[in-house]
Amino acid sequence: MADKSREFIVDYAKQRDLLTMYASVDRMNQHMVEGNTDGVASEQHLQQNIRSNFRELQSRQGIETEL
């Protein structure tokens, strides 16, 4: 039972990370349109952190991928 619960939590966290990534990409595109280079750089750093979190979650599930 604990494994299923842990799996659910990891899947939920991965889904949350993906949704956060999509929102960040949308914001980054808006920053590009507005010419806000600081905003673009900020979103790029956030996306790197999200990718790192996502990779960590996948490694906990035994999944290895290139992102």
C-alpha positions as a Python dict, from the first residue, in 0.01 Angstrom:
ca = {
    (1, 'M'): (0, 0, 0),
    (2, 'A'): (282, 240, 83),
    (3, 'D'): (435, 187, -263),
    (4, 'K'): (110, 283, -438),
    (5, 'S'): (75, 588, -219),
    (6, 'R'): (434, 692, -289),
    (7, 'E'): (383, 632, -662),
    (8, 'F'): (72, 852, -658),
    (9, 'I'): (259, 1131, -480),
    (10, 'V'): (549, 1115, -727),
    (11, 'D'): (309, 1113, -1025),
    (12, 'Y'): (123, 1412, -879),
    (13, 'A'): (450, 1600, -830),
    (14, 'K'): (556, 1523, -1189),
    (15, 'Q'): (222, 1649, -1319),
    (16, 'R'): (256, 1967, -1110),
    (17, 'D'): (608, 2022, -1246),
    (18, 'L'): (488, 1982, -1606),
    (19, 'L'): (205, 2230, -1555),
    (20, 'T'): (448, 2473, -1393),
    (21, 'M'): (682, 2431, -1692),
    (22, 'Y'): (402, 2507, -1940),
    (23, 'A'): (310, 2822, -1747),
    (24, 'S'): (675, 2928, -1737),
    (25, 'V'): (712, 2881, -2113),
    (26, 'D'): (402, 3097, -2168),
    (27, 'R'): (545, 3369, -1942),
    (28, 'M'): (883, 3348, -2115),
    (29, 'N'): (717, 3393, -2454),
    (30, 'Q'): (534, 3699, -2323),
    (31, 'H'): (861, 3841, -2186),
    (32, 'M'): (1017, 3790, -2532),
    (33, 'V'): (730, 3975, -2699),
    (34, 'E'): (768, 4262, -2451),
    (35, 'G'): (1147, 4270, -2486),
    (36, 'N'): (1200, 4193, -2118),
    (37, 'T'): (1536, 4014, -2123),
    (38, 'D'): (1554, 3989, -1743),
    (39, 'G'): (1218, 3812, -1740),
    (40, 'V'): (1334, 3571, -2011),
    (41, 'A'): (1649, 3487, -1814),
    (42, 'S'): (1447, 3437, -1496),
    (43, 'E'): (1207, 3196, -1667),
    (44, 'Q'): (1499, 3005, -1822),
    (45, 'H'): (1651, 2952, -1478),
    (46, 'L'): (1315, 2844, -1339),
    (47, 'Q'): (1276, 2595, -1625),
    (48, 'Q'): (1621, 2450, -1553),
    (49, 'N'): (1521, 2398, -1191),
    (50, 'I'): (1191, 2238, -1291),
    (51, 'R'): (1371, 2000, -1531),
    (52, 'S'): (1609, 1905, -1252),
    (53, 'N'): (1317, 1836, -1017),
    (54, 'F'): (1143, 1630, -1285),
    (55, 'R'): (1457, 1422, -1347),
    (56, 'E'): (1488, 1358, -974),
    (57, 'L'): (1129, 1237, -957),
    (58, 'Q'): (1183, 1010, -1257),
    (59, 'S'): (1495, 861, -1104),
    (60, 'R'): (1291, 776, -794),
    (61, 'Q'): (1061, 578, -1022),
    (62, 'G'): (1352, 415, -1203),
    (63, 'I'): (1292, 608, -1526),
    (64, 'E'): (1590, 762, -1705),
    (65, 'T'): (1530, 1011, -1987),
    (66, 'E'): (1709, 1295, -2161),
    (67, 'L'): (1547, 1634, -2110),
}
